[in-house]
């Protein structure tokens, strides 16, 4: 797969860069060492405030004190980026070191991966596909381009356990304490393979490969996690991403897992690093080359701009501080989500499925995702039936008795010939001198059915009912209508009921 900024093989060769993410074999040992050493220096720079300070004072001395191989001056443009230049411009700059160009090329390739992921994860099932596309569009408008860019809308995620042993104070999905694990027994293995086949048939082989096997869990809490991954690879043709926050507790196991990913052409795995001590132990235990395909995310307090989404426990904590008057309450459009699935969350311990979609965390959805429906299964057949019923419950067009409500996060503005709907991130205008203004008025009022609105517009301003249905469908397709499920709200942050679909 070609990757960066439309470069030809000849241009890449002149720049000394290669596409090594989608084709790991292209990364020979020298390339790996070069890239790995740069990444190690930058990891330390981003994670460690003392190192940053030392680096700005005397970078070479700092590198030698921290035992880093890469000469910081060789890659200064990557850590002392006053110029604000883009990765693409740095990558093409022959006056900079080849190591800078290689690092930029690899980073661009990783950004490209998100795009590929989002596109290929689109399911084959037409109704499900249309619903997911609406979630992609809505996310951009609700969350804004920057936050939405990180959401790949994966088709499913699987938990092989209950809860998580790590207990991060900021957990965006409020994982409960560690509970039961689904061990790889013959019965569980058989059920797992049946589920994978159902997912492959329903989503299509291209989409299904983009699922992954953790959610409000750390996958390494399950001692048999790797067995499940091997089945995933065998049946879906892809070795899924792992994210763990405890690599330093399972060094040999993680090394073996990374080797499995290497042999099976995995893409990127991730470490979530919570303390500086953890960084030290990771850097001691793993060589820079071993971590070449691992994105280590600095969550520790000394990190430069640690990335913490305001959702789940981070939101709870923030709200508690606001209640004490220590900080301002956070507006809903400034919260966030770590939910990157528009699809199924499957738990193999209690055999449940939830159909979810990401949103800004709020009082009703504190974990940063809607639960559209949920249900239970006990074998492959009931799993399949459940997924189909969940998808059948999704709209692909407006129905005559649907309540016509715009999304609660949208601002409404009535225009002479229509109306405008928008968020601080995006707005859309719907104009037509013939009845669009009146449709806007009914929309803003809310609560009427599509049939009632269509009939009134026909009587009042002579707009054919078919035209109103067409306009309402346009609103649906552009993600403007409120598609949150009906049901009781729950701000406990653990289990949020949507319409239940239990197995027969
Ligand atoms: S953020 Fe991840 S590792 Fe931390 S508690 Fe939540 S699920 Fe566990």
XYZ file of C-alpha atoms and ligand atoms in Angstrom:
512
model
C 0.000 0.000 0.000
C 1.409 3.387 -0.987
C 1.245 6.003 1.724
C 2.622 9.488 2.075
C 1.605 12.606 0.231
C 1.575 10.857 -3.136
C 5.337 10.244 -3.190
C 6.640 8.018 -5.969
C 9.040 5.165 -5.118
C 11.823 7.246 -6.711
C 11.043 10.273 -4.489
C 10.912 8.072 -1.402
C 14.253 6.595 -2.282
C 15.774 10.071 -2.754
C 14.423 11.120 0.638
C 15.685 7.885 2.218
C 12.220 6.931 3.495
C 10.144 3.766 3.082
C 6.575 2.707 3.837
C 7.244 0.371 6.745
C 3.923 0.262 8.568
C 1.830 -1.642 6.058
C 4.900 -3.552 4.925
C 7.056 -4.351 7.924
C 9.401 -6.407 5.794
C 10.614 -3.200 4.131
C 12.085 -2.086 7.459
C 15.552 -3.651 7.469
C 17.520 -3.763 10.754
C 19.288 -0.438 10.071
C 16.016 1.299 9.324
C 14.466 -0.110 12.502
C 17.385 0.975 14.652
C 17.391 4.454 13.155
C 13.643 4.949 13.604
C 13.586 3.211 16.993
C 16.343 5.428 18.416
C 14.537 8.586 17.303
C 11.280 7.388 18.814
C 12.982 6.484 22.095
C 14.419 9.984 22.411
C 11.049 11.570 21.646
C 9.215 9.260 24.056
C 11.523 10.353 26.848
C 11.149 13.988 25.784
C 7.365 13.856 25.839
C 7.147 11.790 29.025
C 9.717 13.358 31.317
C 9.772 17.027 32.367
C 13.246 16.735 33.918
C 14.646 15.393 30.689
C 12.931 18.140 28.707
C 14.496 20.787 30.875
C 17.922 19.169 30.632
C 17.527 18.793 26.890
C 16.876 22.488 26.370
C 19.890 23.326 28.571
C 22.340 20.933 26.920
C 20.755 18.279 24.742
C 23.795 16.067 24.196
C 24.643 15.964 27.842
C 21.017 15.126 28.661
C 20.942 12.296 26.117
C 24.108 10.805 27.527
C 22.828 11.103 31.111
C 19.610 9.252 30.195
C 21.515 6.651 28.126
C 19.888 7.626 24.830
C 21.654 6.708 21.619
C 20.129 9.265 19.265
C 21.954 12.588 19.120
C 19.171 15.093 19.940
C 20.770 17.746 17.708
C 20.344 15.468 14.696
C 16.580 15.500 15.181
C 16.173 18.882 16.832
C 13.313 19.849 14.483
C 11.229 17.057 16.013
C 11.386 18.232 19.627
C 12.174 21.934 19.359
C 9.486 22.696 16.848
C 9.250 26.443 17.056
C 8.798 26.755 13.328
C 5.436 24.926 13.501
C 6.284 23.152 10.245
C 4.161 20.235 9.133
C 5.360 16.639 9.090
C 5.101 16.636 5.292
C 7.344 19.653 4.929
C 9.926 18.261 7.372
C 9.880 14.912 5.595
C 10.698 16.515 2.259
C 13.427 18.790 3.569
C 16.784 17.459 2.347
C 18.640 19.913 4.576
C 17.448 17.957 7.629
C 18.839 14.614 8.753
C 17.533 11.411 7.201
C 16.410 10.344 10.670
C 14.017 13.310 10.820
C 12.605 12.438 7.404
C 12.133 8.790 8.367
C 10.375 9.644 11.602
C 8.024 12.028 9.769
C 7.295 9.450 7.069
C 6.425 6.838 9.692
C 4.176 9.265 11.566
C 2.393 10.256 8.361
C 1.904 6.584 7.631
C 0.330 6.104 11.062
C -2.052 9.002 10.449
C -2.926 7.403 7.129
C -3.738 4.187 8.989
C -6.597 5.951 10.810
C -8.100 6.930 7.465
C -7.742 3.413 6.071
C -9.233 2.021 9.294
C -12.265 4.330 9.179
C -12.926 3.549 5.513
C -12.408 -0.208 5.628
C -14.296 -0.673 8.908
C -17.512 0.338 7.135
C -19.794 -2.730 7.280
C -21.207 -4.504 4.247
C -24.739 -4.743 5.712
C -26.596 -1.830 4.052
C -28.759 -0.707 7.008
C -25.894 -0.978 9.477
C -23.553 0.792 7.071
C -25.964 3.717 6.647
C -26.372 4.046 10.433
C -22.598 3.957 10.982
C -22.068 6.600 8.290
C -24.499 8.867 10.123
C -22.489 8.365 13.321
C -19.295 9.322 11.464
C -20.934 12.518 10.176
C -22.528 13.348 13.543
C -19.263 12.785 15.418
C -17.503 15.373 13.281
C -20.152 17.936 13.990
C -20.671 17.072 17.692
C -17.050 16.484 18.710
C -15.244 18.698 16.201
C -12.681 17.662 13.621
C -9.757 17.203 16.028
C -11.494 14.825 18.423
C -13.371 13.083 15.625
C -10.130 12.425 13.755
C -9.128 9.979 16.511
C -12.321 7.962 16.255
C -12.105 5.126 13.760
C -15.669 3.854 14.336
C -14.513 0.256 14.679
C -17.271 -2.271 13.978
C -16.872 -4.184 17.264
C -14.794 -4.648 20.395
C -14.673 -7.749 22.560
C -14.061 -8.131 26.277
C -12.756 -11.473 27.551
C -13.160 -10.435 31.156
C -15.074 -8.240 33.524
C -13.365 -5.071 34.692
C -9.721 -4.137 34.815
C -6.901 -4.648 37.328
C -5.180 -1.332 36.531
C -7.782 1.050 37.970
C -6.679 4.325 36.304
C -8.231 7.321 38.054
C -9.042 8.845 34.626
C -10.517 5.736 32.958
C -12.718 7.127 30.185
C -15.011 4.091 30.292
C -15.037 3.767 34.115
C -13.855 0.156 34.086
C -14.978 -1.575 37.287
C -12.665 -3.662 39.470
C -11.302 -6.857 37.960
C -13.797 -9.718 37.894
C -14.269 -13.041 36.113
C -12.315 -13.955 33.005
C -13.412 -16.084 30.044
C -10.680 -18.722 29.908
C -9.944 -20.417 26.629
C -11.808 -23.640 27.438
C -13.001 -25.850 24.563
C -16.548 -24.522 25.035
C -15.451 -20.870 25.097
C -13.136 -21.390 22.132
C -15.988 -22.912 20.126
C -18.347 -20.073 21.010
C -15.674 -17.495 20.156
C -15.077 -18.989 16.730
C -18.823 -19.086 16.059
C -19.069 -15.411 17.016
C -16.171 -14.522 14.720
C -17.877 -16.292 11.824
C -21.117 -14.435 12.486
C -19.265 -11.113 12.586
C -17.397 -11.913 9.380
C -20.615 -12.855 7.566
C -22.606 -9.901 8.842
C -19.986 -7.162 8.529
C -18.159 -8.553 5.517
C -14.541 -9.740 5.667
C -12.998 -6.295 5.111
C -14.889 -4.591 7.913
C -14.722 -7.476 10.401
C -10.931 -7.487 10.446
C -10.985 -4.047 12.103
C -12.553 -5.248 15.338
C -10.351 -5.505 18.427
C -10.315 -7.449 21.682
C -10.493 -5.111 24.695
C -12.780 -2.370 25.933
C -13.267 -1.547 29.627
C -10.591 -4.178 30.256
C -6.854 -4.553 30.089
C -6.469 -7.552 27.779
C -3.466 -8.923 29.670
C -5.733 -9.560 32.676
C -6.941 -12.593 30.775
C -4.206 -15.256 30.763
C -5.582 -16.779 27.527
C -5.930 -13.540 25.579
C -3.380 -14.541 22.934
C -5.301 -17.742 22.090
C -8.296 -15.635 21.184
C -6.123 -13.408 18.989
C -4.793 -16.397 17.080
C -8.380 -17.426 16.240
C -9.190 -13.854 15.246
C -6.247 -13.884 12.845
C -7.121 -17.299 11.452
C -10.771 -16.514 10.817
C -10.646 -12.804 9.956
C -7.188 -12.583 8.385
C -5.865 -9.805 10.601
C -3.940 -9.682 13.873
C -5.863 -7.103 15.913
C -4.376 -4.263 17.904
C -3.624 -4.690 21.597
C -3.638 -1.813 24.069
C -2.286 -2.498 27.537
C -1.416 -0.355 30.530
C 0.674 -3.050 32.188
C 3.443 -4.096 29.762
C 6.100 -3.798 32.498
C 4.307 -6.459 34.578
C 4.315 -8.967 31.725
C 7.570 -8.300 29.894
C 8.202 -11.751 28.424
C 4.547 -12.187 27.559
C 4.421 -8.826 25.795
C 7.625 -9.570 23.884
C 6.036 -12.816 22.686
C 2.842 -10.969 21.780
C 4.772 -8.372 19.759
C 6.544 -11.223 17.981
C 3.176 -12.781 17.154
C 2.069 -9.431 15.723
C 5.274 -9.237 13.685
C 4.796 -12.740 12.248
C 1.146 -12.111 11.437
C 1.582 -8.634 9.919
C -0.077 -6.713 12.719
C -0.055 -2.940 12.509
C 0.275 -0.848 15.677
C -0.061 -1.956 19.296
C -0.310 0.483 22.173
C 0.971 0.953 25.690
C -0.779 3.395 27.966
C 1.885 4.677 30.374
C 0.640 6.090 33.632
C 3.744 6.869 35.698
C 7.301 7.947 35.034
C 8.532 4.878 36.902
C 6.597 2.767 34.426
C 8.378 4.544 31.570
C 11.744 3.722 33.158
C 10.824 0.074 33.471
C 9.501 -0.110 29.908
C 12.621 1.538 28.485
C 14.788 -0.817 30.514
C 12.912 -3.959 29.481
C 12.247 -3.284 25.776
C 14.729 -2.194 23.133
C 13.811 0.731 20.831
C 13.488 -1.707 17.912
C 11.133 -3.932 19.874
C 8.853 -0.961 20.415
C 8.978 0.318 16.869
C 5.388 -0.750 16.218
C 4.125 0.224 19.659
C 2.535 3.600 20.274
C 3.373 4.413 23.880
C 0.919 7.033 25.107
C 2.175 9.266 27.927
C -0.563 9.626 30.576
C 1.817 10.436 33.444
C 1.669 13.797 35.171
C 5.164 14.861 34.018
C 4.198 14.378 30.359
C 3.945 17.180 27.854
C 0.195 17.646 27.255
C -0.935 14.248 28.586
C -3.945 13.167 26.584
C -6.885 12.544 28.865
C -10.374 12.532 27.477
C -12.937 14.084 29.801
C -15.247 11.090 30.055
C -15.933 8.330 32.570
C -13.900 8.689 35.763
C -12.065 11.783 34.430
C -15.467 13.471 34.048
C -16.602 12.294 37.495
C -13.470 13.746 39.032
C -13.838 16.989 37.153
C -17.487 17.293 38.231
C -16.516 16.609 41.857
C -13.914 19.392 41.721
C -16.455 21.730 40.102
C -18.945 20.928 42.890
C -16.346 22.079 45.424
C -15.796 25.272 43.455
C -12.205 24.366 42.581
C -12.769 24.533 38.817
C -15.530 25.734 36.516
C -18.155 23.177 35.484
C -17.246 21.789 32.080
C -19.677 22.520 29.227
C -20.871 19.356 27.466
C -19.303 20.351 24.171
C -15.895 20.444 25.898
C -16.063 16.926 27.321
C -14.911 14.061 25.162
C -14.911 10.317 24.594
C -12.508 7.444 24.161
C -15.208 5.324 22.530
C -13.921 4.571 19.043
C -16.604 2.001 18.173
C -19.813 2.562 16.248
C -20.903 -1.012 16.570
C -20.963 -3.880 19.028
C -19.323 -4.256 22.440
C -19.308 -7.977 23.097
C -18.573 -9.475 26.502
C -17.649 -13.157 26.443
C -18.057 -13.660 30.216
C -21.673 -12.652 30.656
C -22.378 -13.091 26.922
C -23.842 -9.685 26.333
C -23.791 -7.340 23.373
C -24.308 -3.596 23.423
C -24.719 -1.561 20.260
C -22.992 1.761 20.895
C -22.041 5.032 19.202
C -19.581 7.685 20.476
C -20.708 11.058 21.830
C -19.383 13.795 24.082
C -19.700 12.492 27.657
C -22.661 14.048 29.445
C -25.068 13.402 32.274
C -27.025 10.761 30.397
C -24.012 9.173 28.704
C -21.124 9.697 31.155
C -18.974 7.086 29.435
C -18.940 8.987 26.148
C -21.143 6.652 24.147
C -24.810 5.946 23.561
C -26.096 2.462 24.236
C -28.552 2.043 21.409
C -29.661 -1.468 22.388
C -28.348 -4.439 24.301
C -29.074 -8.125 24.733
C -27.691 -11.536 25.607
C -26.709 -14.676 23.677
C -25.712 -18.239 24.500
C -24.436 -19.705 21.232
C -23.525 -18.703 17.692
C -27.101 -18.813 16.459
C -28.494 -16.620 19.245
C -25.535 -14.256 18.758
C -26.413 -13.931 15.083
C -30.124 -13.428 15.819
C -29.318 -10.763 18.379
C -27.076 -8.790 16.023
C -29.680 -8.916 13.273
C -32.408 -7.725 15.633
C -30.192 -4.885 16.803
C -29.572 -3.808 13.217
C -33.239 -4.180 12.290
C -34.006 -1.660 15.039
C -31.926 1.009 13.260
C -33.579 3.467 10.907
C -32.511 3.712 7.305
C -35.087 6.403 6.565
C -37.630 8.366 8.567
C -40.920 6.617 9.327
C -44.299 8.278 9.393
C -44.623 7.983 13.183
C -41.019 8.961 14.067
C -40.821 11.992 16.362
C -39.038 14.770 14.538
C -36.447 16.197 16.924
C -33.156 17.819 16.088
C -30.034 16.827 18.020
C -29.974 18.567 21.402
C -26.409 19.824 20.850
C -27.365 21.757 17.702
C -28.033 25.496 17.618
C -31.018 26.432 15.511
C -31.419 29.578 13.431
C -34.529 30.300 11.418
C -33.894 31.952 8.030
C -36.354 33.612 5.617
C -36.131 30.673 3.247
C -35.027 27.863 5.549
C -32.939 27.267 8.636
C -29.418 26.660 9.845
C -28.300 23.952 12.259
C -24.867 24.049 13.772
C -22.377 23.440 16.531
C -19.254 25.468 17.310
C -17.512 23.069 14.879
C -19.781 22.878 11.886
C -23.032 24.224 10.530
C -25.389 23.316 7.725
C -27.973 25.402 5.967
C -31.206 24.019 4.510
C -32.859 26.468 2.119
C -35.824 26.385 -0.232
C -38.328 29.228 -0.667
C -41.122 26.694 -0.806
C -41.808 25.517 2.762
C -38.319 25.062 4.216
C -38.842 27.991 6.612
C -42.043 26.347 7.894
C -40.347 22.957 8.236
C -37.701 24.731 10.310
C -40.368 26.112 12.651
C -41.841 22.671 13.302
C -38.395 21.174 13.725
C -37.468 23.778 16.290
C -40.702 23.149 18.163
C -39.922 19.419 18.210
C -42.039 16.459 19.331
C -44.313 16.155 16.272
C -44.257 13.056 14.109
C -42.960 13.172 10.552
C -46.475 12.356 9.351
C -48.023 15.256 11.307
C -45.454 17.739 10.002
C -45.801 16.531 6.407
C -49.574 16.786 6.580
C -49.531 20.286 8.106
C -47.039 21.561 5.537
C -49.243 20.223 2.768
C -52.297 21.990 4.187
C -50.571 25.220 5.186
C -48.088 25.925 2.401
C -48.961 23.327 -0.220
C -45.704 21.342 0.068
C -46.299 17.772 -1.134
C -45.942 15.227 1.672
C -43.349 13.344 -0.385
C -41.183 16.493 -0.428
C -41.313 16.806 3.357
C -40.385 13.124 3.752
C -37.511 13.667 1.352
C -36.318 16.700 3.339
C -36.589 14.832 6.630
C -34.555 11.979 5.171
C -31.898 14.491 4.182
C -31.812 15.702 7.784
C -31.455 12.105 8.957
C -28.668 11.287 6.501
C -26.722 14.389 7.421
C -26.848 13.392 11.104
C -29.043 16.325 12.173
C -31.883 14.350 13.778
C -31.721 13.124 17.348
C -31.155 9.369 17.139
C -30.464 8.748 20.805
C -32.464 5.791 22.057
C -35.475 6.351 24.273
C -35.163 4.961 27.780
C -34.349 5.834 31.327
C -31.273 7.920 31.920
C -28.607 6.709 34.311
C -25.729 8.775 35.522
C -24.021 6.034 37.508
C -21.596 5.466 34.691
C -21.571 1.695 34.843
C -24.485 0.374 32.889
C -26.740 2.530 30.841
C -29.833 0.782 29.609
C -31.017 1.242 26.068
C -33.893 -0.785 24.624
C -33.246 -4.395 25.678
C -33.193 -7.280 23.240
C -32.878 -10.515 25.156
C -32.436 -13.817 23.392
C -35.520 -15.895 22.741
S -7.970 3.220 31.175
Fe -7.649 1.098 30.453
S -6.137 0.290 31.840
Fe -6.948 2.096 32.846
S -8.635 1.353 34.156
Fe -9.535 1.915 32.167
S -9.565 0.021 30.998
Fe -8.112 -0.286 32.699
